[in-house]
Coordinates of C-alpha atoms and ligand atoms in Angstrom, one line a residue:
M1 CA 5.8 42.3 -1.3
K2 CA 5.5 40.1 1.8
D3 CA 4.0 41.4 5.0
D4 CA 6.0 39.5 7.6
N5 CA 3.7 40.8 10.4
R6 CA 0.7 38.9 9.2
D7 CA -0.9 36.4 11.5
P8 CA -0.8 33.2 9.4
F9 CA -3.9 31.9 11.1
D10 CA -6.1 35.0 10.7
P11 CA -8.5 34.0 7.9
S12 CA -9.9 37.5 7.5
A13 CA -6.4 38.7 6.5
L14 CA -5.8 35.9 4.1
V15 CA -9.0 34.9 2.4
P16 CA -9.7 36.6 -0.9
S17 CA -12.8 38.8 -0.6
E18 CA -14.3 37.4 -3.8
I19 CA -16.0 34.0 -3.4
P20 CA -16.1 32.3 -6.8
A21 CA -19.6 31.6 -8.1
G22 CA -21.0 28.2 -7.3
L23 CA -18.7 27.5 -4.4
D24 CA -19.7 26.8 -0.8
R25 CA -18.7 30.0 1.1
R26 CA -17.6 28.1 4.3
K27 CA -15.5 25.5 2.5
F28 CA -13.9 28.2 0.3
I29 CA -12.9 30.2 3.4
M30 CA -11.5 27.2 5.1
R31 CA -9.5 26.1 2.1
S32 CA -8.2 29.6 1.4
A33 CA -7.1 30.0 5.1
V34 CA -5.1 26.8 5.0
I35 CA -3.5 27.7 1.7
S36 CA -2.6 31.2 2.9
A37 CA -1.2 30.0 6.2
A38 CA 0.9 27.4 4.4
A39 CA 2.1 30.1 2.0
V40 CA 3.1 32.5 4.8
M41 CA 4.9 29.7 6.7
N42 CA 6.7 28.5 3.6
G43 CA 7.7 31.9 2.3
C44 CA 5.8 31.3 -0.9
T45 CA 3.3 33.5 -2.6
R46 CA -0.4 32.6 -2.3
A47 CA -0.5 32.1 -6.0
E48 CA 2.4 29.6 -5.9
T49 CA 0.7 27.7 -3.1
E50 CA -2.7 27.7 -4.8
K51 CA -1.0 25.9 -7.8
T52 CA -0.1 22.9 -5.8
A53 CA -3.2 22.7 -3.6
P54 CA -6.2 20.5 -4.4
P55 CA -8.9 22.3 -6.3
P56 CA -12.0 23.8 -4.7
A57 CA -15.3 21.9 -4.8
A58 CA -16.7 23.5 -8.0
E59 CA -13.8 22.1 -9.9
A60 CA -14.1 18.7 -8.4
A61 CA -16.0 17.3 -11.3
K62 CA -13.0 17.6 -13.5
A63 CA -10.2 17.3 -11.0
P64 CA -9.2 14.9 -8.2
A65 CA -11.8 14.7 -5.5
A66 CA -12.6 12.6 -2.4
P67 CA -14.3 9.4 -3.6
A68 CA -16.6 8.7 -0.6
V69 CA -17.3 5.2 -1.7
P70 CA -18.9 2.7 0.7
L71 CA -17.7 -0.9 0.1
S72 CA -20.2 -3.1 -1.7
A73 CA -21.4 -6.0 0.5
D74 CA -21.0 -8.5 -2.4
L75 CA -17.2 -8.0 -2.7
D76 CA -15.3 -11.0 -1.5
V77 CA -13.0 -8.8 0.5
V78 CA -16.0 -7.7 2.5
K79 CA -17.8 -11.1 2.7
K80 CA -15.0 -13.4 3.8
G81 CA -14.7 -11.8 7.3
S82 CA -17.3 -14.3 8.5
G83 CA -15.5 -17.6 7.7
P84 CA -12.1 -19.0 8.7
V85 CA -8.9 -17.3 7.3
L86 CA -7.9 -19.0 4.1
T87 CA -5.2 -16.6 2.8
T88 CA -1.8 -18.1 2.0
V89 CA 1.6 -16.5 2.0
D90 CA 2.0 -16.6 -1.8
E91 CA -1.2 -14.6 -2.2
F92 CA -0.2 -12.2 0.6
Y93 CA 3.5 -11.3 0.1
K94 CA 3.7 -10.1 -3.5
V95 CA 6.7 -8.7 -5.4
G96 CA 6.0 -5.9 -7.8
P97 CA 6.7 -2.4 -8.8
G98 CA 6.1 0.4 -6.4
P99 CA 4.9 2.8 -5.3
S100 CA 1.5 1.4 -4.3
S101 CA 0.1 -2.1 -4.1
S102 CA -3.4 -0.9 -4.8
H103 CA -2.4 1.7 -7.5
T104 CA 0.4 -0.1 -9.3
I105 CA 0.6 -3.8 -8.5
G106 CA -3.3 -4.3 -8.4
P107 CA -4.0 -2.4 -11.7
M108 CA -1.1 -4.2 -13.4
R109 CA -2.4 -7.6 -12.3
I110 CA -5.9 -6.5 -13.5
T111 CA -4.8 -5.5 -17.0
Y112 CA -2.6 -8.6 -17.2
D113 CA -5.7 -10.7 -16.2
F114 CA -7.8 -9.0 -18.9
Y115 CA -5.0 -9.5 -21.5
Q116 CA -5.1 -13.3 -20.6
R117 CA -8.9 -13.4 -21.0
A118 CA -8.8 -11.5 -24.3
T119 CA -6.3 -14.0 -25.8
K120 CA -8.9 -16.8 -25.2
L121 CA -11.6 -15.1 -27.3
P122 CA -12.5 -16.9 -30.6
A123 CA -10.3 -16.0 -33.5
D124 CA -13.1 -14.6 -35.6
K125 CA -13.9 -12.1 -32.8
L126 CA -10.3 -11.2 -32.3
A127 CA -10.0 -10.5 -36.0
T128 CA -12.4 -7.6 -35.7
A129 CA -10.8 -6.0 -32.6
T130 CA -9.6 -2.4 -33.0
K131 CA -8.8 -1.1 -29.6
L132 CA -8.0 -1.8 -25.9
Q133 CA -9.2 0.7 -23.3
V134 CA -8.7 1.1 -19.6
N135 CA -10.9 3.4 -17.5
L136 CA -9.8 4.3 -13.9
F137 CA -12.3 5.4 -11.4
G138 CA -12.5 6.6 -7.7
S139 CA -9.2 6.8 -5.9
L140 CA -7.4 5.2 -8.8
S141 CA -8.4 8.2 -10.8
A142 CA -8.0 10.8 -8.1
T143 CA -4.4 9.9 -7.1
G144 CA -3.4 7.5 -9.9
K145 CA -1.2 10.0 -11.7
G146 CA 1.0 10.4 -8.6
H147 CA 1.4 6.6 -8.4
G148 CA 2.0 6.0 -12.1
T149 CA -1.2 3.9 -12.3
E150 CA -1.5 4.5 -16.1
R151 CA 2.0 3.1 -16.7
A152 CA 1.4 0.0 -14.5
A153 CA -2.0 -0.5 -16.3
L154 CA -0.4 -0.3 -19.7
A155 CA 2.4 -2.7 -18.7
G156 CA -0.1 -5.4 -17.7
L157 CA -2.0 -4.8 -21.0
V158 CA 1.1 -5.5 -23.0
G159 CA 1.6 -8.8 -21.1
K160 CA 4.0 -7.9 -18.3
E161 CA 3.6 -9.3 -14.8
P162 CA 4.3 -7.3 -11.6
A163 CA 6.8 -9.8 -10.2
T164 CA 9.0 -10.0 -13.3
V165 CA 8.6 -6.6 -15.0
D166 CA 11.8 -4.7 -15.4
P167 CA 11.4 -1.4 -13.6
K168 CA 13.3 0.2 -16.5
F169 CA 10.3 -0.5 -18.7
L170 CA 8.1 1.6 -16.4
D171 CA 10.8 4.3 -16.1
G172 CA 10.9 4.3 -19.9
L173 CA 7.2 5.0 -20.1
R174 CA 7.6 7.9 -17.7
D175 CA 10.4 9.4 -19.7
K176 CA 8.9 8.7 -23.1
P177 CA 5.1 8.7 -22.6
D178 CA 4.3 8.6 -26.3
Q179 CA 5.6 5.1 -26.9
V180 CA 3.2 2.7 -28.7
F181 CA 3.3 -1.1 -28.2
P182 CA 1.7 -3.8 -30.3
V183 CA -0.4 -6.2 -28.3
K184 CA -0.8 -9.6 -30.0
L185 CA -4.3 -11.1 -29.6
G186 CA -4.4 -14.3 -31.8
D187 CA -3.5 -13.2 -35.4
K188 CA -4.5 -9.7 -34.6
S189 CA -2.1 -7.0 -33.4
I190 CA -3.5 -3.9 -31.6
D191 CA -1.4 -0.8 -30.9
V192 CA -1.7 0.5 -27.3
S193 CA -0.2 3.6 -25.6
L194 CA -0.8 5.6 -22.4
K195 CA -3.6 7.4 -24.2
D196 CA -5.6 4.2 -23.9
V197 CA -5.6 4.5 -20.1
I198 CA -8.2 7.1 -19.2
Y199 CA -8.5 8.9 -15.8
D200 CA -12.3 8.8 -15.5
A201 CA -14.8 9.9 -12.8
T202 CA -13.4 10.2 -9.2
K203 CA -16.9 10.0 -7.7
G204 CA -19.7 7.6 -8.5
D205 CA -21.6 4.5 -7.4
F206 CA -18.7 2.2 -7.4
K207 CA -18.4 -1.1 -5.5
H208 CA -15.0 -0.2 -4.3
P209 CA -13.0 3.1 -4.2
N210 CA -10.4 1.5 -6.5
T211 CA -12.5 0.5 -9.5
M212 CA -11.5 0.2 -13.1
T213 CA -12.9 -1.3 -16.3
V214 CA -11.0 -2.8 -19.2
K215 CA -12.5 -3.2 -22.7
L216 CA -11.7 -4.8 -26.0
L217 CA -13.5 -2.9 -28.7
A218 CA -14.3 -3.4 -32.4
G219 CA -15.1 0.1 -33.4
N220 CA -18.0 1.1 -31.1
D221 CA -18.9 -2.5 -30.3
V222 CA -17.6 -4.1 -27.1
L223 CA -16.1 -7.5 -27.7
L224 CA -15.1 -8.0 -24.0
E225 CA -15.5 -5.9 -20.9
Q226 CA -14.7 -6.5 -17.3
E227 CA -15.1 -4.3 -14.2
Y228 CA -12.3 -4.9 -11.7
Y229 CA -11.5 -3.8 -8.1
S230 CA -8.0 -3.3 -6.7
V231 CA -9.0 -4.2 -3.1
G232 CA -5.7 -3.4 -1.3
G233 CA -2.3 -5.2 -0.9
G234 CA -2.2 -6.0 -4.6
F235 CA -5.3 -8.3 -4.2
I236 CA -7.8 -8.0 -7.1
E237 CA -11.4 -8.9 -7.6
W238 CA -13.9 -8.4 -10.5
K239 CA -17.6 -8.2 -11.0
G240 CA -19.0 -11.7 -10.3
Y241 CA -15.7 -12.8 -8.6
E242 CA -15.8 -16.2 -7.0
P243 CA -12.8 -16.9 -4.7
P244 CA -10.8 -20.0 -5.7
K245 CA -11.8 -23.2 -4.0
K246 CA -9.3 -24.0 -1.3
N247 CA -8.8 -27.0 1.0
P248 CA -9.8 -26.5 4.6
P249 CA -7.1 -25.4 7.0
K250 CA -5.8 -27.8 9.6
Y251 CA -6.4 -25.3 12.4
P252 CA -9.3 -23.1 11.3
F253 CA -9.3 -19.7 13.0
R254 CA -11.1 -16.4 12.5
T255 CA -9.5 -14.4 15.3
M256 CA -6.2 -14.1 17.2
K257 CA -7.9 -15.7 20.2
E258 CA -8.7 -18.8 18.1
L259 CA -5.3 -18.9 16.5
R260 CA -3.6 -18.8 19.9
A261 CA -6.0 -21.4 21.3
H262 CA -4.7 -23.8 18.6
A263 CA -1.1 -22.9 19.3
D264 CA -1.3 -23.2 23.1
G265 CA -3.7 -26.2 23.1
N266 CA -1.4 -28.2 20.8
K267 CA 1.9 -26.9 22.4
L268 CA 2.8 -25.3 19.1
T269 CA 4.1 -21.8 18.2
I270 CA 1.9 -19.5 16.1
A271 CA 4.4 -20.1 13.2
K272 CA 3.9 -23.9 13.4
V273 CA 0.1 -23.5 13.3
M274 CA 0.4 -21.2 10.3
M275 CA 2.7 -23.6 8.5
A276 CA 0.2 -26.5 9.1
N277 CA -2.5 -24.3 7.6
E278 CA -0.4 -23.2 4.7
T279 CA 0.3 -26.8 3.7
S280 CA -3.3 -28.0 4.2
I281 CA -4.9 -25.0 2.4
S282 CA -2.5 -24.9 -0.6
G283 CA -1.5 -28.6 -0.8
K284 CA 2.1 -27.5 -0.9
S285 CA 4.9 -29.1 1.1
E286 CA 6.7 -27.3 4.0
A287 CA 9.8 -27.2 1.8
E288 CA 7.8 -25.4 -0.9
V289 CA 6.3 -22.9 1.5
N290 CA 9.7 -22.2 3.0
A291 CA 11.2 -21.8 -0.5
F292 CA 8.6 -19.1 -1.2
I293 CA 9.2 -17.4 2.1
D294 CA 13.0 -17.4 1.4
K295 CA 12.3 -15.7 -1.9
I296 CA 10.4 -13.0 -0.1
I297 CA 13.1 -12.6 2.6
N298 CA 15.8 -12.4 0.0
A299 CA 13.8 -9.8 -2.0
M300 CA 13.3 -7.7 1.2
V301 CA 17.1 -7.8 2.0
A302 CA 17.8 -6.9 -1.7
T303 CA 15.4 -3.9 -1.6
V304 CA 17.1 -2.5 1.6
K305 CA 20.6 -3.1 0.1
S306 CA 19.6 -1.4 -3.2
G307 CA 18.1 1.6 -1.4
L308 CA 21.2 2.0 0.8
S309 CA 23.4 1.9 -2.3
M310 CA 21.7 5.0 -3.9
P311 CA 23.9 8.2 -3.9
E312 CA 23.0 11.0 -1.5
D313 CA 22.1 13.4 -4.3
D314 CA 19.7 11.0 -6.0
V315 CA 16.3 12.7 -6.4
L316 CA 13.1 10.7 -6.4
P317 CA 10.7 11.0 -9.4
G318 CA 7.9 13.5 -9.1
P319 CA 7.2 17.1 -8.3
I320 CA 8.4 17.0 -4.6
K321 CA 12.0 16.7 -5.7
L322 CA 12.7 14.6 -2.6
H323 CA 16.4 13.7 -2.1
S324 CA 17.3 10.1 -1.1
K325 CA 18.5 10.1 2.5
A326 CA 18.8 6.4 3.5
A327 CA 22.5 6.2 2.9
T328 CA 23.2 9.4 4.8
I329 CA 21.2 8.5 7.8
Y330 CA 22.8 5.0 7.9
K331 CA 26.3 6.4 7.7
R332 CA 25.8 9.1 10.3
A333 CA 23.9 6.8 12.6
M334 CA 26.7 4.3 12.5
D335 CA 29.1 7.0 13.7
D336 CA 27.0 7.7 16.8
K337 CA 28.8 6.9 20.0
Y338 CA 25.7 5.4 21.6
E339 CA 24.5 1.9 20.7
A340 CA 20.8 2.8 21.1
E341 CA 21.1 5.6 18.6
R342 CA 22.9 3.4 16.2
G343 CA 20.1 0.8 16.5
I344 CA 17.2 3.3 16.0
G345 CA 19.1 5.1 13.3
G346 CA 20.0 1.9 11.5
L347 CA 16.4 0.6 11.6
S348 CA 15.1 3.9 10.3
A349 CA 17.7 3.9 7.5
F350 CA 16.8 0.4 6.4
A351 CA 13.1 1.3 6.3
I352 CA 13.7 4.5 4.4
A353 CA 16.0 2.6 2.0
A354 CA 13.3 0.1 1.0
S355 CA 10.6 2.8 1.0
E356 CA 12.7 5.1 -1.3
E357 CA 13.0 2.1 -3.7
N358 CA 9.2 2.1 -3.6
G359 CA 9.1 5.8 -4.4
R360 CA 11.4 5.1 -7.4
G361 CA 8.9 2.6 -8.7
H362 CA 11.4 -0.3 -8.3
L363 CA 10.4 -3.8 -7.2
V364 CA 9.2 -4.0 -3.6
I365 CA 7.3 -6.5 -1.5
T366 CA 3.7 -6.0 -0.3
A367 CA 3.9 -6.5 3.4
P368 CA 1.1 -5.7 3.4
T369 CA 1.2 -2.8 0.8
G370 CA 3.6 -0.8 -1.4
G371 CA 3.3 2.3 0.7
S372 CA 4.4 0.4 3.8
A373 CA 7.1 -1.5 1.9
G374 CA 9.9 -0.3 4.1
V375 CA 8.6 -1.5 7.5
M376 CA 8.9 -5.3 7.3
P377 CA 12.2 -5.3 5.3
S378 CA 13.7 -3.0 7.9
L379 CA 13.2 -5.6 10.6
V380 CA 14.0 -8.5 8.4
Y381 CA 17.3 -6.9 7.4
G382 CA 18.1 -5.8 10.9
L383 CA 17.5 -9.3 12.4
L384 CA 19.0 -11.3 9.6
E385 CA 21.9 -9.2 8.4
V386 CA 22.8 -7.2 11.5
R387 CA 21.8 -9.4 14.4
K388 CA 22.5 -12.6 12.5
V389 CA 19.3 -14.2 13.8
D390 CA 18.9 -17.8 12.4
R391 CA 17.1 -17.8 9.1
Q392 CA 14.5 -20.4 10.3
K393 CA 13.5 -18.0 13.0
I394 CA 13.0 -15.3 10.4
R395 CA 10.9 -17.7 8.3
D396 CA 8.8 -18.4 11.4
G397 CA 8.5 -14.6 12.0
M398 CA 7.2 -14.2 8.4
L399 CA 4.5 -16.7 9.1
A400 CA 3.4 -15.0 12.4
A401 CA 3.5 -11.6 10.6
A402 CA 1.3 -13.1 7.8
A403 CA -1.2 -14.2 10.4
V404 CA -1.4 -10.6 11.7
G405 CA -1.9 -9.3 8.2
Y406 CA -4.5 -11.9 7.3
L407 CA -6.6 -11.1 10.3
C408 CA -6.4 -7.3 9.6
K409 CA -7.5 -8.0 6.0
H410 CA -10.1 -10.5 7.1
H411 CA -11.9 -8.1 9.6
A412 CA -10.8 -4.6 8.6
T413 CA -8.8 -3.5 5.6
L414 CA -5.3 -3.2 4.1
S415 CA -6.3 -0.4 1.7
A416 CA -5.6 3.2 2.4
A417 CA -8.5 4.1 0.2
E418 CA -10.8 2.3 2.7
G419 CA -9.0 3.0 6.0
G420 CA -6.2 5.6 5.7
C421 CA -2.6 4.9 6.7
Q422 CA -3.5 2.9 9.8
A423 CA -4.4 0.2 7.3
E424 CA -1.0 0.3 5.7
I425 CA 1.8 1.4 8.0
G426 CA -0.3 0.4 11.1
V427 CA -0.8 -3.1 9.9
A428 CA 2.9 -3.3 8.6
S429 CA 4.1 -2.2 12.0
S430 CA 1.9 -4.8 13.7
M431 CA 3.2 -7.5 11.4
A432 CA 6.8 -6.5 12.1
A433 CA 6.2 -6.6 15.8
A434 CA 4.9 -10.2 15.5
L435 CA 7.9 -11.0 13.3
T436 CA 10.4 -9.7 15.8
A437 CA 8.7 -11.3 18.8
T438 CA 8.6 -14.7 17.0
A439 CA 12.2 -14.4 15.9
Y440 CA 13.2 -14.0 19.5
D441 CA 11.2 -17.1 20.6
A442 CA 8.5 -15.2 22.4
S443 CA 5.4 -17.0 23.7
S444 CA 2.2 -16.8 21.6
L445 CA 0.8 -14.2 24.1
V446 CA 3.8 -12.0 23.8
V447 CA 3.5 -12.2 20.0
E448 CA -0.1 -11.2 20.2
N449 CA 0.7 -8.3 22.6
A450 CA 3.5 -7.0 20.5
A451 CA 1.3 -7.0 17.4
E452 CA -1.6 -5.4 19.3
S453 CA 0.5 -2.7 20.7
A454 CA 2.0 -1.7 17.4
L455 CA -1.4 -1.6 15.7
E456 CA -3.1 0.2 18.6
H457 CA -0.7 3.1 18.3
H458 CA -1.3 3.7 14.7
L459 CA -5.1 3.8 15.0
G460 CA -6.7 6.9 13.3
M461 CA -3.6 7.6 11.2
T462 CA -4.7 9.3 8.0
C463 CA -3.4 8.9 4.4
D464 CA -2.6 12.3 2.8
P465 CA 0.3 11.9 0.4
V466 CA 1.6 15.2 -0.8
A467 CA 0.9 15.8 -4.5
G468 CA -0.5 12.2 -4.6
Y469 CA 3.1 10.8 -4.5
V470 CA 3.9 7.9 -2.1
Q471 CA 6.9 9.8 -0.7
V472 CA 5.7 12.4 1.9
P473 CA 4.8 11.3 4.6
C474 CA 5.2 7.7 3.4
I475 CA 9.0 7.2 3.4
E476 CA 9.7 8.5 6.9
R477 CA 6.5 6.9 8.1
C478 CA 7.9 3.5 7.2
A479 CA 10.8 4.3 9.6
F480 CA 8.4 5.2 12.3
G481 CA 6.4 2.0 11.6
A482 CA 9.7 0.0 12.0
V483 CA 10.8 1.7 15.2
K484 CA 7.3 1.4 16.7
A485 CA 7.3 -2.3 15.9
W486 CA 10.6 -2.6 17.9
T487 CA 9.1 -0.5 20.7
A488 CA 6.0 -2.8 20.7
F489 CA 8.3 -5.8 21.0
A490 CA 10.3 -4.2 23.7
I491 CA 7.2 -3.4 25.8
A492 CA 5.6 -6.8 25.1
S493 CA 8.6 -8.8 25.9
N494 CA 9.4 -6.9 29.1
E495 CA 6.0 -6.4 30.6
I496 CA 4.0 -9.1 32.5
A497 CA 2.3 -10.5 29.5
S498 CA -0.9 -11.6 31.2
R499 CA -1.5 -8.0 32.4
H500 CA -1.6 -6.6 28.9
R501 CA -5.0 -5.1 28.9
V502 CA -6.0 -4.9 25.2
G503 CA -6.4 -7.9 22.9
F504 CA -5.4 -7.9 19.3
D505 CA -8.9 -8.8 18.1
E506 CA -10.3 -5.7 19.9
T507 CA -7.8 -3.5 18.2
V508 CA -8.7 -4.9 14.8
I509 CA -12.3 -4.1 15.5
A510 CA -11.3 -0.6 16.3
L511 CA -9.2 -0.4 13.1
A512 CA -12.3 -1.5 11.1
Q513 CA -14.6 1.0 12.9
T514 CA -12.1 3.9 12.5
A515 CA -11.7 3.0 8.9
K516 CA -15.4 3.2 8.4
E517 CA -15.9 6.5 10.0
M518 CA -12.7 8.3 8.8
N519 CA -13.5 11.3 6.6
S520 CA -12.9 10.2 3.0
K521 CA -10.6 13.2 2.5
Y522 CA -8.0 11.3 4.5
K523 CA -8.2 8.1 2.5
E524 CA -5.6 8.4 -0.2
T525 CA -7.3 11.2 -2.0
S526 CA -4.6 13.9 -1.4
E527 CA -7.4 16.3 -0.6
A528 CA -6.5 17.2 3.0
G529 CA -3.9 17.0 5.7
L530 CA -0.3 17.3 4.5
A531 CA -1.4 17.2 0.9
L532 CA -3.1 20.5 1.5
S533 CA -0.7 22.2 3.9
V534 CA 2.6 21.3 2.3
T535 CA 3.4 23.6 -0.6
L536 CA 5.7 22.8 -3.5
C537 CA 7.3 26.0 -4.6
Ligands
SF4_601 S1 0.2 8.1 3.7 FE1 0.4 6.0 4.4 S2 -1.3 4.9 3.4 FE2 -1.1 6.9 2.4 S3 0.1 6.4 0.6 FE3 1.5 7.0 2.2 S4 2.1 5.1 3.2 FE4 0.3 4.7 2.0

């Protein structure tokens, strides 16, 4: 029977008197107090709440745990902060299945890469092959189940690519997990299933929190093995990785200050500088770069439309049983008598629509990640489809937004496993602010100020997805990221630009430093914050 007079925050009343053997007393009391308080406030029993809470420390060896993994200095994602930015749009904006660029798109690219390598082995070696095996470590192991990492990894192994995979294939794996697929390697055919993707150690001496290995075996003998890292935003590296050789950029820059100096010194917009660099680095023509950007813009519009078309009673996959709400919010917001409410409600609904698509595991666009996949599409949709802003201005905005994302990747991180949610939604919001300012022909200083402001006000934001699913807080958080981007643009375009006190580069340094010092429990491990206090009963 419930005692409704209990003080939910009185640990002495809520903590079981027995401390299990082998557990740290202080940590056990803290955890029990949070669980009990959550149980009281949610009207659940303590036992129900305990079921959905992360395990205590003594069970950590066999259950999800915080992988406190420092980044290895020899990873390219760490090293390249010193030279000029060489990232290009076709590396940065990636289409693939949600819900997480680092936990679905990255692992799928990794196993697809391994599959390609394996097909190149000599025929006599392949003739002896008996098994393909994927091992997931660190954050990939701790929260991979909630992201469907095993399904994405298997899809890559059977030769499917993120940009073209039919989401129904991944849904099918979720609904019928026992399916077996033949993988053709030369004349040999090897059967693989989800059983070949192993959730391995969550803690260890890894080069990156998102580490995985893929092996081709002949009995106990290893024919081919590769250690990979999903380093955020769908980017991947592997042991011994050498970045592809690229042509030098026309306007080399390592900071926003240098980028703006090129723009202002040559009487160009940031977008024009970025386009000149895109063509010089990649060797592509402007028309080819624009064609790629159009593909991404169209995919963003499609993901919002698709999300808005979902019925109100649609329930997203996973244990949270979260109902879709994009269509409801949009419809009700449009009925509001005030234009401002319609604007904010609409922008929120567009972001939630695209983010719910991510939660469904449907195709989304990394801008910069899957978890933040609602932010940029919301602004793109709002500007292009509602405000009818000229498409060329949206293209320019996509280039300015890319510059912001490149700089955050270059000097800080785009990975929640390294930097929490500030690295995902924070960077996305900053990119969206740059997009909006550029689309409205703002000066390079206003573009910088808008991007800085949006990033500044996400600093320190933690990543604590409930039950390891990219739904709570992620879906609504995309709406906040979109609205904050608009707010940042509104402030930057209305203030006296030269009086803006904080530079974008300074805020990126703060992002990197905060990422470094953030408690690892708040870096996509689902071990703290909402993941602990929200109960599923
Ligand atoms: S809380 Fe933020 S960083 Fe973490 S999974 Fe959700 S959107 Fe991504």
